[in-house]
mmCIF file of C-alpha atoms in Angstrom:
data_model
loop_
_atom_site.group_PDB
_atom_site.id
_atom_site.type_symbol
_atom_site.label_atom_id
_atom_site.label_comp_id
_atom_site.label_asym_id
_atom_site.label_seq_id
_atom_site.Cartn_x
_atom_site.Cartn_y
_atom_site.Cartn_z
ATOM 1 C CA MET L 1 -35.468 -146.939 40.204
ATOM 2 C CA ARG L 2 -37.880 -145.581 37.568
ATOM 3 C CA LEU L 3 -40.886 -146.460 39.690
ATOM 4 C CA GLU L 4 -39.581 -144.200 42.456
ATOM 5 C CA LYS L 5 -39.190 -141.348 39.947
ATOM 6 C CA LEU L 6 -42.772 -141.827 38.697
ATOM 7 C CA ILE L 7 -44.144 -141.923 42.336
ATOM 8 C CA LYS L 8 -42.259 -138.702 42.966
ATOM 9 C CA LEU L 9 -43.715 -137.127 39.844
ATOM 10 C CA VAL L 10 -47.208 -137.979 41.013
ATOM 11 C CA LYS L 11 -46.594 -136.480 44.438
ATOM 12 C CA ASP L 12 -44.971 -133.393 42.938
ATOM 13 C CA LYS L 13 -48.074 -132.773 40.851
ATOM 14 C CA ASN L 14 -50.283 -133.032 43.952
ATOM 15 C CA ALA L 15 -52.235 -135.890 42.250
ATOM 16 C CA ASP L 16 -53.411 -139.229 43.499
ATOM 17 C CA ALA L 17 -52.243 -141.382 40.554
ATOM 18 C CA ALA L 18 -50.845 -141.318 37.003
ATOM 19 C CA LEU L 19 -52.261 -143.371 34.097
ATOM 20 C CA LEU L 20 -49.802 -144.424 31.378
ATOM 21 C CA LEU L 21 -51.099 -145.744 28.083
ATOM 22 C CA ASN L 22 -48.413 -144.501 25.667
ATOM 23 C CA GLU L 23 -46.298 -147.472 24.642
ATOM 24 C CA SER L 24 -42.926 -145.784 25.187
ATOM 25 C CA ASN L 25 -43.939 -144.446 28.546
ATOM 26 C CA MET L 26 -45.196 -147.856 29.610
ATOM 27 C CA HIS L 27 -41.857 -149.380 28.366
ATOM 28 C CA TYR L 28 -39.991 -146.835 30.513
ATOM 29 C CA ALA L 29 -41.976 -148.003 33.596
ATOM 30 C CA CYS L 30 -42.204 -151.742 32.963
ATOM 31 C CA GLY L 31 -39.212 -152.590 30.799
ATOM 32 C CA PHE L 32 -40.852 -153.766 27.556
ATOM 33 C CA SER L 33 -43.430 -152.700 24.999
ATOM 34 C CA PRO L 34 -46.701 -154.583 25.053
ATOM 35 C CA SER L 35 -48.938 -153.690 22.136
ATOM 36 C CA GLU L 36 -51.737 -153.054 24.594
ATOM 37 C CA GLY L 37 -51.846 -152.430 28.331
ATOM 38 C CA ALA L 38 -51.904 -149.744 31.057
ATOM 39 C CA VAL L 39 -49.667 -148.625 33.921
ATOM 40 C CA LEU L 40 -51.121 -146.997 37.047
ATOM 41 C CA ILE L 41 -48.811 -145.218 39.472
ATOM 42 C CA THR L 42 -50.246 -144.107 42.869
ATOM 43 C CA ALA L 43 -49.122 -141.304 45.164
ATOM 44 C CA SER L 44 -49.140 -143.920 48.037
ATOM 45 C CA GLY L 45 -46.208 -145.653 46.451
ATOM 46 C CA GLU L 46 -47.671 -148.492 44.306
ATOM 47 C CA GLY L 47 -47.245 -149.213 40.722
ATOM 48 C CA TYR L 48 -49.452 -151.544 38.653
ATOM 49 C CA HIS L 49 -48.918 -153.052 35.218
ATOM 50 C CA LEU L 50 -52.134 -154.188 33.652
ATOM 51 C CA VAL L 51 -51.786 -156.758 30.831
ATOM 52 C CA ASP L 52 -53.816 -159.335 29.033
ATOM 53 C CA SER L 53 -52.917 -163.001 28.990
ATOM 54 C CA ARG L 54 -50.547 -162.546 25.984
ATOM 55 C CA TYR L 55 -48.117 -160.588 28.102
ATOM 56 C CA THR L 56 -48.553 -161.972 31.617
ATOM 57 C CA GLU L 57 -45.377 -164.076 31.722
ATOM 58 C CA THR L 58 -43.161 -161.314 30.246
ATOM 59 C CA ALA L 59 -44.607 -158.719 32.580
ATOM 60 C CA VAL L 60 -44.022 -160.907 35.596
ATOM 61 C CA ASN L 61 -40.432 -161.452 34.628
ATOM 62 C CA GLN L 62 -39.816 -157.727 34.046
ATOM 63 C CA ALA L 63 -41.544 -156.866 37.246
ATOM 64 C CA LYS L 64 -38.684 -158.389 39.191
ATOM 65 C CA LYS L 65 -36.611 -155.431 38.171
ATOM 66 C CA SER L 66 -39.366 -152.748 37.697
ATOM 67 C CA GLY L 67 -41.001 -153.197 41.004
ATOM 68 C CA LEU L 68 -44.598 -153.033 39.425
ATOM 69 C CA LYS L 69 -47.315 -155.355 40.512
ATOM 70 C CA VAL L 70 -48.731 -157.256 37.548
ATOM 71 C CA ILE L 71 -52.501 -157.660 37.055
ATOM 72 C CA GLU L 72 -53.831 -159.788 34.323
ATOM 73 C CA ILE L 73 -57.161 -158.381 33.394
ATOM 74 C CA ASN L 74 -60.207 -160.428 33.458
ATOM 75 C CA LYS L 75 -62.599 -157.694 32.494
ATOM 76 C CA SER L 76 -61.396 -154.671 30.515
ATOM 77 C CA PHE L 77 -58.506 -152.296 31.100
ATOM 78 C CA THR L 78 -60.863 -149.430 31.831
ATOM 79 C CA ASP L 79 -62.783 -151.511 34.388
ATOM 80 C CA GLU L 80 -59.549 -152.633 36.077
ATOM 81 C CA ILE L 81 -58.295 -149.076 36.291
ATOM 82 C CA ARG L 82 -61.665 -147.917 37.790
ATOM 83 C CA ASP L 83 -61.427 -150.653 40.451
ATOM 84 C CA LEU L 84 -57.889 -149.528 41.387
ATOM 85 C CA CYS L 85 -58.907 -145.830 41.473
ATOM 86 C CA LEU L 86 -61.697 -146.798 43.883
ATOM 87 C CA GLN L 87 -59.339 -148.888 46.001
ATOM 88 C CA TYR L 88 -56.970 -145.932 46.390
ATOM 89 C CA ASN L 89 -59.626 -143.257 46.541
ATOM 90 C CA VAL L 90 -58.240 -141.388 43.601
ATOM 91 C CA LYS L 91 -59.718 -138.005 43.165
ATOM 92 C CA ASN L 92 -57.137 -136.542 40.696
ATOM 93 C CA ILE L 93 -55.390 -138.514 38.011
ATOM 94 C CA LEU L 94 -52.579 -137.494 35.674
ATOM 95 C CA PHE L 95 -52.986 -138.502 31.994
ATOM 96 C CA GLU L 96 -50.970 -138.211 28.903
ATOM 97 C CA ASN L 97 -52.725 -135.362 27.263
ATOM 98 C CA GLU L 98 -50.128 -135.072 24.568
ATOM 99 C CA THR L 99 -50.348 -138.568 23.246
ATOM 100 C CA ILE L 100 -53.649 -140.215 24.316
ATOM 101 C CA SER L 101 -56.169 -140.968 21.587
ATOM 102 C CA PHE L 102 -59.567 -139.178 21.613
ATOM 103 C CA SER L 103 -61.315 -142.528 21.844
ATOM 104 C CA ALA L 104 -59.272 -143.727 24.852
ATOM 105 C CA TYR L 105 -59.655 -140.361 26.627
ATOM 106 C CA ASN L 106 -63.411 -140.477 26.295
ATOM 107 C CA LYS L 107 -63.585 -144.022 27.576
ATOM 108 C CA TYR L 108 -61.517 -143.319 30.740
ATOM 109 C CA ARG L 109 -63.387 -140.077 31.341
ATOM 110 C CA GLU L 110 -66.672 -141.864 31.228
ATOM 111 C CA ILE L 111 -65.669 -144.786 33.503
ATOM 112 C CA LEU L 112 -63.630 -142.575 35.935
ATOM 113 C CA GLU L 113 -66.654 -140.234 36.453
ATOM 114 C CA GLY L 114 -66.024 -137.733 39.201
ATOM 115 C CA ILE L 115 -62.241 -137.960 38.960
ATOM 116 C CA GLU L 116 -60.356 -134.798 37.929
ATOM 117 C CA PHE L 117 -58.036 -135.350 34.936
ATOM 118 C CA THR L 118 -54.836 -133.358 34.893
ATOM 119 C CA GLY L 119 -52.429 -133.314 31.892
ATOM 120 C CA LEU L 120 -48.937 -134.740 32.302
ATOM 121 C CA ASP L 121 -47.687 -132.533 29.433
ATOM 122 C CA ASN L 122 -43.998 -133.467 28.985
ATOM 123 C CA SER L 123 -43.316 -134.518 32.588
ATOM 124 C CA VAL L 124 -42.739 -138.252 31.836
ATOM 125 C CA MET L 125 -40.665 -137.281 28.702
ATOM 126 C CA ALA L 126 -38.453 -135.022 30.917
ATOM 127 C CA LEU L 127 -37.757 -138.109 33.026
ATOM 128 C CA ARG L 128 -37.037 -140.272 30.016
ATOM 129 C CA ASN L 129 -34.619 -137.723 28.522
ATOM 130 C CA VAL L 130 -32.271 -138.278 31.459
ATOM 131 C CA LYS L 131 -31.051 -141.751 30.670
ATOM 132 C CA ASP L 132 -29.837 -144.189 33.292
ATOM 133 C CA ILE L 133 -26.936 -146.537 32.817
ATOM 134 C CA ASP L 134 -29.013 -149.468 31.639
ATOM 135 C CA GLU L 135 -30.580 -147.275 28.945
ATOM 136 C CA ILE L 136 -27.300 -146.051 27.766
ATOM 137 C CA GLU L 137 -26.079 -149.573 27.385
ATOM 138 C CA MET L 138 -29.114 -150.498 25.299
ATOM 139 C CA ILE L 139 -28.623 -147.548 23.028
ATOM 140 C CA LYS L 140 -24.938 -148.309 22.634
ATOM 141 C CA LYS L 141 -25.756 -151.879 21.749
ATOM 142 C CA ALA L 142 -28.214 -150.666 19.104
ATOM 143 C CA ASN L 143 -25.669 -148.282 17.737
ATOM 144 C CA ASN L 144 -22.977 -150.921 17.495
ATOM 145 C CA ILE L 145 -25.284 -153.239 15.636
ATOM 146 C CA ALA L 146 -26.091 -150.495 13.201
ATOM 147 C CA GLU L 147 -22.460 -149.541 12.640
ATOM 148 C CA LYS L 148 -21.370 -153.130 12.053
ATOM 149 C CA SER L 149 -24.159 -153.540 9.532
ATOM 150 C CA PHE L 150 -23.240 -150.308 7.686
ATOM 151 C CA GLN L 151 -19.692 -151.474 7.257
ATOM 152 C CA GLU L 152 -20.892 -154.796 5.847
ATOM 153 C CA LEU L 153 -23.323 -153.057 3.499
ATOM 154 C CA LEU L 154 -20.626 -150.851 1.978
ATOM 155 C CA ASN L 155 -19.244 -154.042 0.295
ATOM 156 C CA GLU L 156 -22.456 -154.176 -1.786
ATOM 157 C CA VAL L 157 -22.629 -150.445 -2.755
ATOM 158 C CA LYS L 158 -21.648 -150.151 -6.373
ATOM 159 C CA PRO L 159 -22.914 -148.846 -9.722
ATOM 160 C CA GLY L 160 -26.029 -150.660 -10.936
ATOM 161 C CA LYS L 161 -27.477 -151.433 -7.475
ATOM 162 C CA SER L 162 -30.834 -149.815 -6.693
ATOM 163 C CA GLU L 163 -31.715 -147.745 -3.655
ATOM 164 C CA ARG L 164 -34.628 -150.041 -2.819
ATOM 165 C CA GLU L 165 -32.542 -153.162 -3.177
ATOM 166 C CA LEU L 166 -29.741 -151.900 -0.913
ATOM 167 C CA ALA L 167 -32.143 -150.437 1.648
ATOM 168 C CA ALA L 168 -33.831 -153.857 1.922
ATOM 169 C CA LEU L 169 -30.434 -155.639 2.237
ATOM 170 C CA PHE L 170 -29.441 -153.084 4.953
ATOM 171 C CA ASP L 171 -32.512 -153.931 7.062
ATOM 172 C CA TYR L 172 -31.689 -157.668 6.665
ATOM 173 C CA ILE L 173 -28.096 -157.206 7.594
ATOM 174 C CA MET L 174 -29.113 -155.294 10.788
ATOM 175 C CA ALA L 175 -31.541 -158.014 11.754
ATOM 176 C CA LYS L 176 -29.021 -160.617 11.134
ATOM 177 C CA ASN L 177 -26.556 -158.777 13.401
ATOM 178 C CA GLY L 178 -29.002 -158.627 16.237
ATOM 179 C CA SER L 179 -31.309 -155.656 15.704
ATOM 180 C CA HIS L 180 -34.818 -156.152 17.203
ATOM 181 C CA GLY L 181 -36.135 -153.831 14.426
ATOM 182 C CA VAL L 182 -35.228 -150.799 12.421
ATOM 183 C CA SER L 183 -35.432 -147.405 14.101
ATOM 184 C CA PHE L 184 -37.362 -146.028 11.252
ATOM 185 C CA ASP L 185 -37.722 -146.732 7.570
ATOM 186 C CA THR L 186 -34.173 -146.765 6.348
ATOM 187 C CA ILE L 187 -33.273 -143.785 4.062
ATOM 188 C CA LEU L 188 -30.850 -144.797 1.262
ATOM 189 C CA LEU L 189 -30.673 -142.307 -1.605
ATOM 190 C CA THR L 190 -28.273 -141.787 -4.518
ATOM 191 C CA GLY L 191 -27.413 -139.000 -7.013
ATOM 192 C CA THR L 192 -29.852 -136.090 -7.157
ATOM 193 C CA HIS L 193 -32.239 -137.960 -4.773
ATOM 194 C CA THR L 194 -29.776 -137.127 -1.844
ATOM 195 C CA SER L 195 -31.053 -133.534 -1.993
ATOM 196 C CA MET L 196 -34.277 -134.796 -0.338
ATOM 197 C CA PRO L 197 -33.613 -134.890 3.406
ATOM 198 C CA HIS L 198 -36.093 -137.716 4.034
ATOM 199 C CA GLY L 199 -36.490 -139.136 0.590
ATOM 200 C CA VAL L 200 -37.807 -142.664 0.078
ATOM 201 C CA PRO L 201 -35.711 -145.281 -1.695
ATOM 202 C CA ASP L 202 -36.945 -146.231 -5.110
ATOM 203 C CA ASP L 203 -35.647 -148.071 -8.193
ATOM 204 C CA ARG L 204 -32.940 -145.447 -9.085
ATOM 205 C CA LEU L 205 -29.600 -147.076 -9.793
ATOM 206 C CA ILE L 206 -26.288 -145.968 -8.374
ATOM 207 C CA GLN L 207 -24.088 -144.399 -10.920
ATOM 208 C CA ASP L 208 -20.303 -143.666 -10.943
ATOM 209 C CA GLY L 209 -19.668 -140.276 -9.386
ATOM 210 C CA ASP L 210 -22.826 -140.342 -7.197
ATOM 211 C CA PHE L 211 -23.147 -139.423 -3.565
ATOM 212 C CA VAL L 212 -25.045 -142.143 -1.654
ATOM 213 C CA LEU L 213 -26.720 -141.017 1.603
ATOM 214 C CA PHE L 214 -27.537 -143.578 4.292
ATOM 215 C CA ASP L 215 -29.686 -142.622 7.357
ATOM 216 C CA PHE L 216 -30.326 -145.782 9.433
ATOM 217 C CA GLY L 217 -30.847 -147.083 12.923
ATOM 218 C CA ALA L 218 -31.119 -150.345 14.801
ATOM 219 C CA THR L 219 -33.071 -151.048 17.899
ATOM 220 C CA TYR L 220 -32.279 -153.182 21.059
ATOM 221 C CA CYS L 221 -34.676 -153.932 23.731
ATOM 222 C CA GLY L 222 -36.817 -150.929 22.611
ATOM 223 C CA TYR L 223 -33.971 -148.368 22.469
ATOM 224 C CA HIS L 224 -33.034 -146.738 19.119
ATOM 225 C CA SER L 225 -29.877 -145.632 17.377
ATOM 226 C CA ASP L 226 -29.521 -143.074 14.666
ATOM 227 C CA MET L 227 -26.716 -142.356 12.196
ATOM 228 C CA THR L 228 -26.261 -140.841 8.805
ATOM 229 C CA ARG L 229 -23.263 -141.200 6.459
ATOM 230 C CA THR L 230 -22.695 -139.907 2.942
ATOM 231 C CA VAL L 231 -20.236 -141.689 0.659
ATOM 232 C CA ALA L 232 -19.114 -141.140 -2.949
ATOM 233 C CA VAL L 233 -18.966 -143.943 -5.551
ATOM 234 C CA GLY L 234 -16.138 -144.102 -7.966
ATOM 235 C CA HIS L 235 -14.967 -140.536 -7.560
ATOM 236 C CA ALA L 236 -16.026 -137.130 -6.164
ATOM 237 C CA THR L 237 -15.736 -133.724 -7.838
ATOM 238 C CA ASP L 238 -13.987 -130.881 -6.134
ATOM 239 C CA GLU L 239 -17.342 -129.318 -5.545
ATOM 240 C CA MET L 240 -18.629 -132.527 -3.852
ATOM 241 C CA ALA L 241 -15.546 -132.802 -1.645
ATOM 242 C CA ASP L 242 -15.631 -129.181 -0.625
ATOM 243 C CA ALA L 243 -19.265 -129.297 0.299
ATOM 244 C CA TYR L 244 -18.747 -132.555 2.238
ATOM 245 C CA ASN L 245 -15.845 -131.106 4.232
ATOM 246 C CA LEU L 246 -17.957 -128.037 4.963
ATOM 247 C CA VAL L 247 -20.725 -130.256 6.415
ATOM 248 C CA LEU L 248 -18.185 -132.126 8.478
ATOM 249 C CA LYS L 249 -16.727 -128.904 9.843
ATOM 250 C CA ALA L 250 -20.204 -127.767 10.765
ATOM 251 C CA GLN L 251 -20.914 -131.026 12.553
ATOM 252 C CA LYS L 252 -17.730 -130.810 14.507
ATOM 253 C CA ALA L 253 -18.655 -127.189 15.583
ATOM 254 C CA GLY L 254 -22.082 -128.418 16.788
ATOM 255 C CA ILE L 255 -20.493 -131.312 18.735
ATOM 256 C CA LYS L 256 -17.923 -128.997 20.308
ATOM 257 C CA ALA L 257 -20.767 -126.615 21.432
ATOM 258 C CA LEU L 258 -22.769 -129.477 22.984
ATOM 259 C CA GLY L 259 -22.701 -129.717 26.799
ATOM 260 C CA ASP L 260 -24.571 -129.694 30.066
ATOM 261 C CA GLY L 261 -26.524 -126.388 30.498
ATOM 262 C CA VAL L 262 -26.048 -125.277 26.865
ATOM 263 C CA ARG L 263 -29.109 -124.030 25.013
ATOM 264 C CA CYS L 264 -30.176 -126.255 22.115
ATOM 265 C CA ALA L 265 -30.529 -123.195 19.917
ATOM 266 C CA HIS L 266 -26.977 -122.319 20.631
ATOM 267 C CA VAL L 267 -25.688 -125.724 19.537
ATOM 268 C CA TYR L 268 -27.703 -125.331 16.313
ATOM 269 C CA GLN L 269 -26.245 -121.904 15.666
ATOM 270 C CA ALA L 270 -22.692 -123.127 16.164
ATOM 271 C CA ALA L 271 -23.155 -125.472 13.151
ATOM 272 C CA TYR L 272 -25.244 -123.129 11.099
ATOM 273 C CA ASP L 273 -22.585 -120.392 11.355
ATOM 274 C CA VAL L 274 -20.006 -122.639 9.810
ATOM 275 C CA LEU L 275 -22.318 -123.432 6.861
ATOM 276 C CA GLN L 276 -23.110 -119.753 6.441
ATOM 277 C CA GLU L 277 -19.357 -118.919 6.047
ATOM 278 C CA LYS L 278 -19.787 -120.330 2.520
ATOM 279 C CA ASP L 279 -23.359 -119.012 2.121
ATOM 280 C CA MET L 280 -24.689 -122.540 2.448
ATOM 281 C CA GLY L 281 -27.003 -121.997 5.391
ATOM 282 C CA LYS L 282 -29.969 -121.656 3.111
ATOM 283 C CA TYR L 283 -29.507 -125.327 2.073
ATOM 284 C CA PHE L 284 -29.696 -126.518 5.739
ATOM 285 C CA ARG L 285 -33.455 -127.498 5.938
ATOM 286 C CA HIS L 286 -33.926 -129.120 9.417
ATOM 287 C CA SER L 287 -32.890 -129.011 12.969
ATOM 288 C CA LEU L 288 -29.385 -130.001 14.092
ATOM 289 C CA GLY L 289 -30.562 -132.830 16.297
ATOM 290 C CA HIS L 290 -33.152 -134.450 18.450
ATOM 291 C CA GLY L 291 -33.401 -136.654 21.500
ATOM 292 C CA VAL L 292 -33.102 -140.414 20.922
ATOM 293 C CA GLY L 293 -34.231 -143.258 23.180
ATOM 294 C CA LEU L 294 -37.360 -145.340 23.334
ATOM 295 C CA ASP L 295 -38.632 -143.131 20.485
ATOM 296 C CA ILE L 296 -36.489 -142.153 17.586
ATOM 297 C CA HIS L 297 -37.497 -138.547 18.150
ATOM 298 C CA GLU L 298 -38.209 -137.663 21.774
ATOM 299 C CA GLY L 299 -38.056 -134.572 23.935
ATOM 300 C CA TYR L 300 -35.911 -131.688 22.992
ATOM 301 C CA ASN L 301 -34.990 -130.427 19.530
ATOM 302 C CA ALA L 302 -31.843 -128.512 18.596
ATOM 303 C CA SER L 303 -33.475 -125.934 16.319
ATOM 304 C CA PRO L 304 -33.087 -122.226 16.186
ATOM 305 C CA LYS L 305 -36.464 -121.793 17.801
ATOM 306 C CA SER L 306 -35.905 -124.199 20.617
ATOM 307 C CA ASN L 307 -36.298 -123.113 24.230
ATOM 308 C CA ASP L 308 -34.713 -126.427 25.508
ATOM 309 C CA THR L 309 -31.422 -126.793 27.293
ATOM 310 C CA PHE L 310 -29.243 -129.892 27.118
ATOM 311 C CA THR L 311 -28.532 -131.596 30.399
ATOM 312 C CA VAL L 312 -26.434 -134.501 31.796
ATOM 313 C CA GLY L 313 -28.201 -137.802 30.770
ATOM 314 C CA ASN L 314 -29.362 -136.536 27.344
ATOM 315 C CA VAL L 315 -28.733 -138.590 24.240
ATOM 316 C CA THR L 316 -28.983 -136.478 21.060
ATOM 317 C CA SER L 317 -28.167 -136.633 17.445
ATOM 318 C CA ILE L 318 -25.980 -133.958 15.760
ATOM 319 C CA GLU L 319 -26.749 -133.983 11.986
ATOM 320 C CA PRO L 320 -26.116 -130.922 9.917
ATOM 321 C CA GLY L 321 -26.693 -131.216 6.200
ATOM 322 C CA ILE L 322 -26.953 -129.286 2.963
ATOM 323 C CA TYR L 323 -29.409 -130.135 0.232
ATOM 324 C CA ILE L 324 -28.924 -128.537 -3.173
ATOM 325 C CA PRO L 325 -31.982 -129.409 -5.380
ATOM 326 C CA ASP L 326 -31.275 -131.301 -8.630
ATOM 327 C CA LYS L 327 -27.593 -131.651 -7.664
ATOM 328 C CA PHE L 328 -26.886 -133.475 -4.397
ATOM 329 C CA GLY L 329 -27.285 -133.639 -0.578
ATOM 330 C CA ILE L 330 -24.993 -134.360 2.271
ATOM 331 C CA ARG L 331 -25.778 -135.244 5.921
ATOM 332 C CA ILE L 332 -23.386 -136.442 8.596
ATOM 333 C CA GLU L 333 -24.991 -137.650 11.864
ATOM 334 C CA ASP L 334 -23.558 -138.951 15.095
ATOM 335 C CA LEU L 335 -25.302 -139.943 18.342
ATOM 336 C CA LEU L 336 -23.886 -138.082 21.413
ATOM 337 C CA TYR L 337 -24.346 -138.636 25.161
ATOM 338 C CA ILE L 338 -23.988 -135.931 27.694
ATOM 339 C CA SER L 339 -22.351 -137.894 30.522
ATOM 340 C CA PRO L 340 -21.409 -136.787 34.029
ATOM 341 C CA ARG L 341 -17.791 -136.724 32.708
ATOM 342 C CA GLY L 342 -18.519 -134.746 29.610
ATOM 343 C CA ARG L 343 -19.496 -135.451 26.005
ATOM 344 C CA GLU L 344 -19.355 -139.054 24.622
ATOM 345 C CA ASN L 345 -19.689 -139.801 20.976
ATOM 346 C CA PHE L 346 -21.348 -143.227 20.444
ATOM 347 C CA SER L 347 -20.474 -143.219 16.621
ATOM 348 C CA LYS L 348 -17.144 -144.681 15.739
ATOM 349 C CA ILE L 349 -17.322 -144.906 11.992
ATOM 350 C CA THR L 350 -15.057 -142.466 10.209
ATOM 351 C CA LYS L 351 -16.455 -139.216 9.007
ATOM 352 C CA GLU L 352 -13.792 -138.524 6.437
ATOM 353 C CA LEU L 353 -15.191 -138.793 2.875
ATOM 354 C CA ILE L 354 -15.352 -142.412 1.857
ATOM 355 C CA ILE L 355 -14.996 -143.127 -1.902
ATOM 356 C CA LEU L 356 -15.952 -146.577 -2.841
#
């Protein structure tokens, strides 16, 4: 149970309690994402979820699984936290030093006068990065929704359609298929726009012979998916096809290198080396992948400067790309799970070059 992991974290840090205000961290503890709330975990083995009346019923229902005790506030969150800290004689409290707002920090420091504040750093994120079976199922569900929607959208991709029009349609199709929200603003680019890794869809129209790049994700019960596919419309030149196949080869190399105990930088290098065989490494402008879960980017990062190491339970994207200014860009992205049995690719849609 996640509550037990959080209690152990408090004890391991030699603290009396941990205060969680970050929405994703609260979701990890309580099972949903209230827009406002607080979670307090005590070293003595108790967990409290503080909510206002908007979320009481949902919190109580979720508590049957989370094990948290729900408190509907009748004062303020800070006052309720102060009272609990007094009840449990808290002298040292762990707080989310990497994400707390300056305003919230000042409020809690003022009302918890005399209590020592110790930073959690990435300790909760480290727990979140090792997914349990329920979390894996939620991510798979989000990924399946996104894939089904992408296949439906391809029927609408044709010359004369605009990036903005298709991006809006894509979001609608994902919602229709059960997505609880998009993982991020959908990236849908065509022609020379594809050379911008995170370009924003505008009124540019698809033309015959264009690459079209789709970077998209659905969410389910707070968990995200992430996928990128690049297709050609009408036809592809030999240069386009060769570049596409090189990116695909690089992605396969990165996936093959992925595993428990493997350094993130090593996985990046495996993909980069393939691109560099054709002197295309200079056009690879981002990391190879990132953790995915309650946040679309969480935890580790497969970049050349990363000191992180992959471990069982991680869910990561693997997404090499090349971006040639004023010409075209290509990215291919899958979502991978490092399971106790080995590597599992959540992404089932073909990666061979699709020509519509």
